[in-house]
Amino acid sequence: RLTGQQQEINNLIQRKIAVDEENARLKNDFSNLNQKFKDKSQELKDTEERAQKKEEQNRLVIKNLEEENKGLNTCCADLLNDLEKLRKQEAQWKTEKSGNDARIKNLETDLAEAREQVKELRSICSNLSSQVAVKQEELSQKDCDVIRAKKELQELQNLYRQNVEHTVQQAELIKQLQALNTD
């Protein structure tokens, strides 16, 4: 009898485990569906907000275009007035143009003279450049001479140092010889 009850308890435990697993799966499914619902709700909200913003932007664009159109109409009227003024100015400028043409002729003459001066100055510059090149050559030669002189000085200093060393050695030898001589 105990074994039957034990079997029944085991069966009930197995059913409870199966029910718990099913329950967990259903909870998980519910959680996933709930998340999808939240995502879709947010997506719908975002879409509605975007649509509303777009509508507001369109209203603003239409308003701006209407204002721009008004401005353009005013601008057209102003331009027509300006055109009339410009036509009057054109007649005046034609009169002034003949005076300007004479001035231009004078300026062209001045320009020709200036070009002549520039040509002369270029010639002078060319001569000076040649002189500079000669001087640079001389300077380069002097640099070579200085380098040669420095080498010679270095050699003389080396010789002097060797002489001093020899003199010291000779003095040492003389001392030794005197000591030997004394002995």
Coordinates of N, CA and C in Angstrom, one line a residue, residues 6-79:
Q6 N 3.4 5.9 -2.6 CA 4.7 6.5 -3.1 C 4.7 6.7 -4.6
Q7 N 4.1 5.7 -5.3 CA 4.0 5.9 -6.8 C 3.1 7.0 -7.1
E8 N 2.0 7.2 -6.4 CA 1.1 8.3 -6.6 C 1.8 9.6 -6.3
I9 N 2.5 9.7 -5.2 CA 3.3 10.9 -4.9 C 4.2 11.3 -6.0
N10 N 5.0 10.2 -6.4 CA 5.9 10.4 -7.5 C 5.3 11.0 -8.8
N11 N 4.1 10.4 -9.1 CA 3.3 10.8 -10.2 C 2.9 12.3 -10.1
L12 N 2.4 12.6 -8.8 CA 2.0 14.0 -8.6 C 3.2 14.9 -8.7
I13 N 4.4 14.5 -8.2 CA 5.6 15.4 -8.3 C 5.9 15.6 -9.7
Q14 N 5.9 14.5 -10.5 CA 6.2 14.6 -12.0 C 5.2 15.6 -12.6
R15 N 3.9 15.4 -12.3 CA 2.9 16.3 -12.9 C 3.2 17.8 -12.5
K16 N 3.5 18.0 -11.2 CA 3.8 19.3 -10.7 C 5.0 19.9 -11.4
I17 N 6.1 19.1 -11.6 CA 7.3 19.6 -12.3 C 6.9 20.0 -13.8
A18 N 6.0 19.1 -14.4 CA 5.6 19.4 -15.8 C 4.8 20.7 -15.8
V19 N 3.9 20.8 -14.8 CA 3.0 22.0 -14.7 C 3.9 23.3 -14.5
D20 N 4.9 23.1 -13.6 CA 5.8 24.3 -13.3 C 6.6 24.7 -14.6
E21 N 7.0 23.6 -15.3 CA 7.8 23.9 -16.6 C 6.9 24.6 -17.6
E22 N 5.6 24.1 -17.7 CA 4.7 24.7 -18.6 C 4.4 26.2 -18.2
N23 N 4.2 26.3 -16.9 CA 4.0 27.6 -16.3 C 5.1 28.6 -16.6
A24 N 6.4 28.1 -16.4 CA 7.5 29.0 -16.7 C 7.6 29.3 -18.2
R25 N 7.3 28.3 -19.1 CA 7.3 28.6 -20.5 C 6.2 29.6 -20.9
L26 N 5.0 29.5 -20.2 CA 3.9 30.4 -20.5 C 4.3 31.8 -20.0
K27 N 4.9 31.9 -18.8 CA 5.4 33.2 -18.3 C 6.4 33.8 -19.2
N28 N 7.3 33.0 -19.7 CA 8.3 33.5 -20.7 C 7.7 34.0 -22.0
D29 N 6.7 33.2 -22.5 CA 6.0 33.7 -23.7 C 5.2 35.0 -23.4
F30 N 4.6 35.0 -22.2 CA 3.8 36.2 -21.9 C 4.8 37.4 -21.8
S31 N 6.0 37.2 -21.2 CA 6.9 38.3 -21.0 C 7.4 38.8 -22.4
N32 N 7.7 37.8 -23.3 CA 8.1 38.2 -24.7 C 7.0 38.9 -25.4
L33 N 5.8 38.4 -25.3 CA 4.6 39.1 -26.0 C 4.4 40.5 -25.4
N34 N 4.6 40.6 -24.1 CA 4.4 41.9 -23.4 C 5.5 42.9 -23.9
Q35 N 6.8 42.4 -24.0 CA 7.9 43.2 -24.5 C 7.6 43.7 -25.9
K36 N 7.1 42.7 -26.8 CA 6.8 43.1 -28.2 C 5.7 44.1 -28.2
F37 N 4.7 44.0 -27.3 CA 3.6 44.9 -27.2 C 4.1 46.3 -26.9
K38 N 5.1 46.3 -25.9 CA 5.7 47.6 -25.4 C 6.4 48.2 -26.6
D39 N 7.2 47.4 -27.3 CA 8.0 47.9 -28.4 C 7.1 48.5 -29.5
K40 N 6.1 47.7 -29.8 CA 5.2 48.2 -30.9 C 4.5 49.5 -30.5
S41 N 4.1 49.5 -29.1 CA 3.4 50.7 -28.6 C 4.4 51.9 -28.8
Q42 N 5.7 51.7 -28.4 CA 6.7 52.8 -28.5 C 6.9 53.2 -29.9
E43 N 6.9 52.2 -30.8 CA 7.1 52.4 -32.3 C 5.9 53.3 -32.8
L44 N 4.7 52.9 -32.4 CA 3.5 53.6 -32.8 C 3.6 55.1 -32.3
K45 N 4.0 55.2 -31.0 CA 4.1 56.5 -30.4 C 5.1 57.4 -31.2
D46 N 6.3 56.8 -31.5 CA 7.4 57.5 -32.2 C 6.9 57.9 -33.6
T47 N 6.2 56.9 -34.3 CA 5.6 57.2 -35.6 C 4.7 58.4 -35.6
E48 N 3.8 58.4 -34.5 CA 2.8 59.5 -34.4 C 3.5 60.8 -34.2
E49 N 4.5 60.7 -33.3 CA 5.3 62.0 -33.0 C 6.0 62.5 -34.2
R50 N 6.6 61.6 -35.0 CA 7.2 62.0 -36.3 C 6.2 62.6 -37.2
A51 N 5.1 61.9 -37.3 CA 4.0 62.4 -38.2 C 3.6 63.8 -37.8
Q52 N 3.4 64.0 -36.5 CA 3.0 65.3 -36.0 C 4.1 66.4 -36.2
K53 N 5.4 66.0 -36.0 CA 6.5 66.9 -36.3 C 6.5 67.3 -37.7
K54 N 6.3 66.3 -38.6 CA 6.4 66.5 -40.0 C 5.2 67.5 -40.4
E55 N 4.1 67.2 -39.8 CA 2.9 68.1 -40.1 C 3.2 69.5 -39.7
E56 N 3.8 69.7 -38.5 CA 4.2 71.0 -38.0 C 5.2 71.7 -38.9
Q57 N 6.2 70.9 -39.3 CA 7.2 71.4 -40.3 C 6.6 71.8 -41.6
N58 N 5.7 71.0 -42.1 CA 5.0 71.4 -43.4 C 4.2 72.7 -43.2
R59 N 3.5 72.8 -42.1 CA 2.7 74.1 -41.8 C 3.7 75.3 -41.8
L60 N 4.8 75.0 -41.1 CA 5.8 76.1 -41.0 C 6.4 76.4 -42.4
V61 N 6.7 75.4 -43.2 CA 7.2 75.6 -44.5 C 6.3 76.4 -45.4
I62 N 5.0 76.0 -45.3 CA 3.9 76.7 -46.1 C 3.9 78.2 -45.6
K63 N 3.9 78.4 -44.3 CA 3.8 79.8 -43.8 C 5.0 80.6 -44.3
N64 N 6.2 79.9 -44.2 CA 7.5 80.6 -44.6 C 7.4 80.9 -46.1
L65 N 6.9 80.0 -46.9 CA 6.8 80.2 -48.4 C 5.8 81.3 -48.7
E66 N 4.7 81.4 -47.9 CA 3.7 82.5 -48.2 C 4.4 83.8 -47.9
E67 N 5.2 83.9 -46.7 CA 5.9 85.1 -46.4 C 6.9 85.4 -47.4
E68 N 7.6 84.4 -47.9 CA 8.7 84.6 -48.9 C 8.0 85.1 -50.2
N69 N 6.9 84.6 -50.5 CA 6.1 85.0 -51.7 C 5.8 86.5 -51.6
K70 N 5.3 86.9 -50.4 CA 5.0 88.3 -50.2 C 6.3 89.2 -50.4
G71 N 7.4 88.7 -49.8 CA 8.6 89.4 -49.9 C 9.1 89.5 -51.3
L72 N 8.9 88.4 -52.1 CA 9.3 88.4 -53.5 C 8.4 89.4 -54.3
N73 N 7.2 89.5 -54.0 CA 6.3 90.5 -54.7 C 6.8 91.9 -54.4
T74 N 7.1 92.2 -53.2 CA 7.6 93.5 -52.8 C 8.9 93.7 -53.5
C75 N 9.8 92.7 -53.6 CA 11.1 92.8 -54.2 C 10.9 93.1 -55.7
C76 N 9.9 92.4 -56.3 CA 9.7 92.6 -57.8 C 9.3 94.1 -58.0
A77 N 8.5 94.6 -57.2 CA 8.1 96.0 -57.3 C 9.3 96.9 -57.2
D78 N 10.1 96.6 -56.2 CA 11.4 97.4 -55.9 C 12.3 97.3 -57.1
L79 N 12.4 96.1 -57.7 CA 13.3 95.9 -58.9 C 12.8 96.7 -60.1

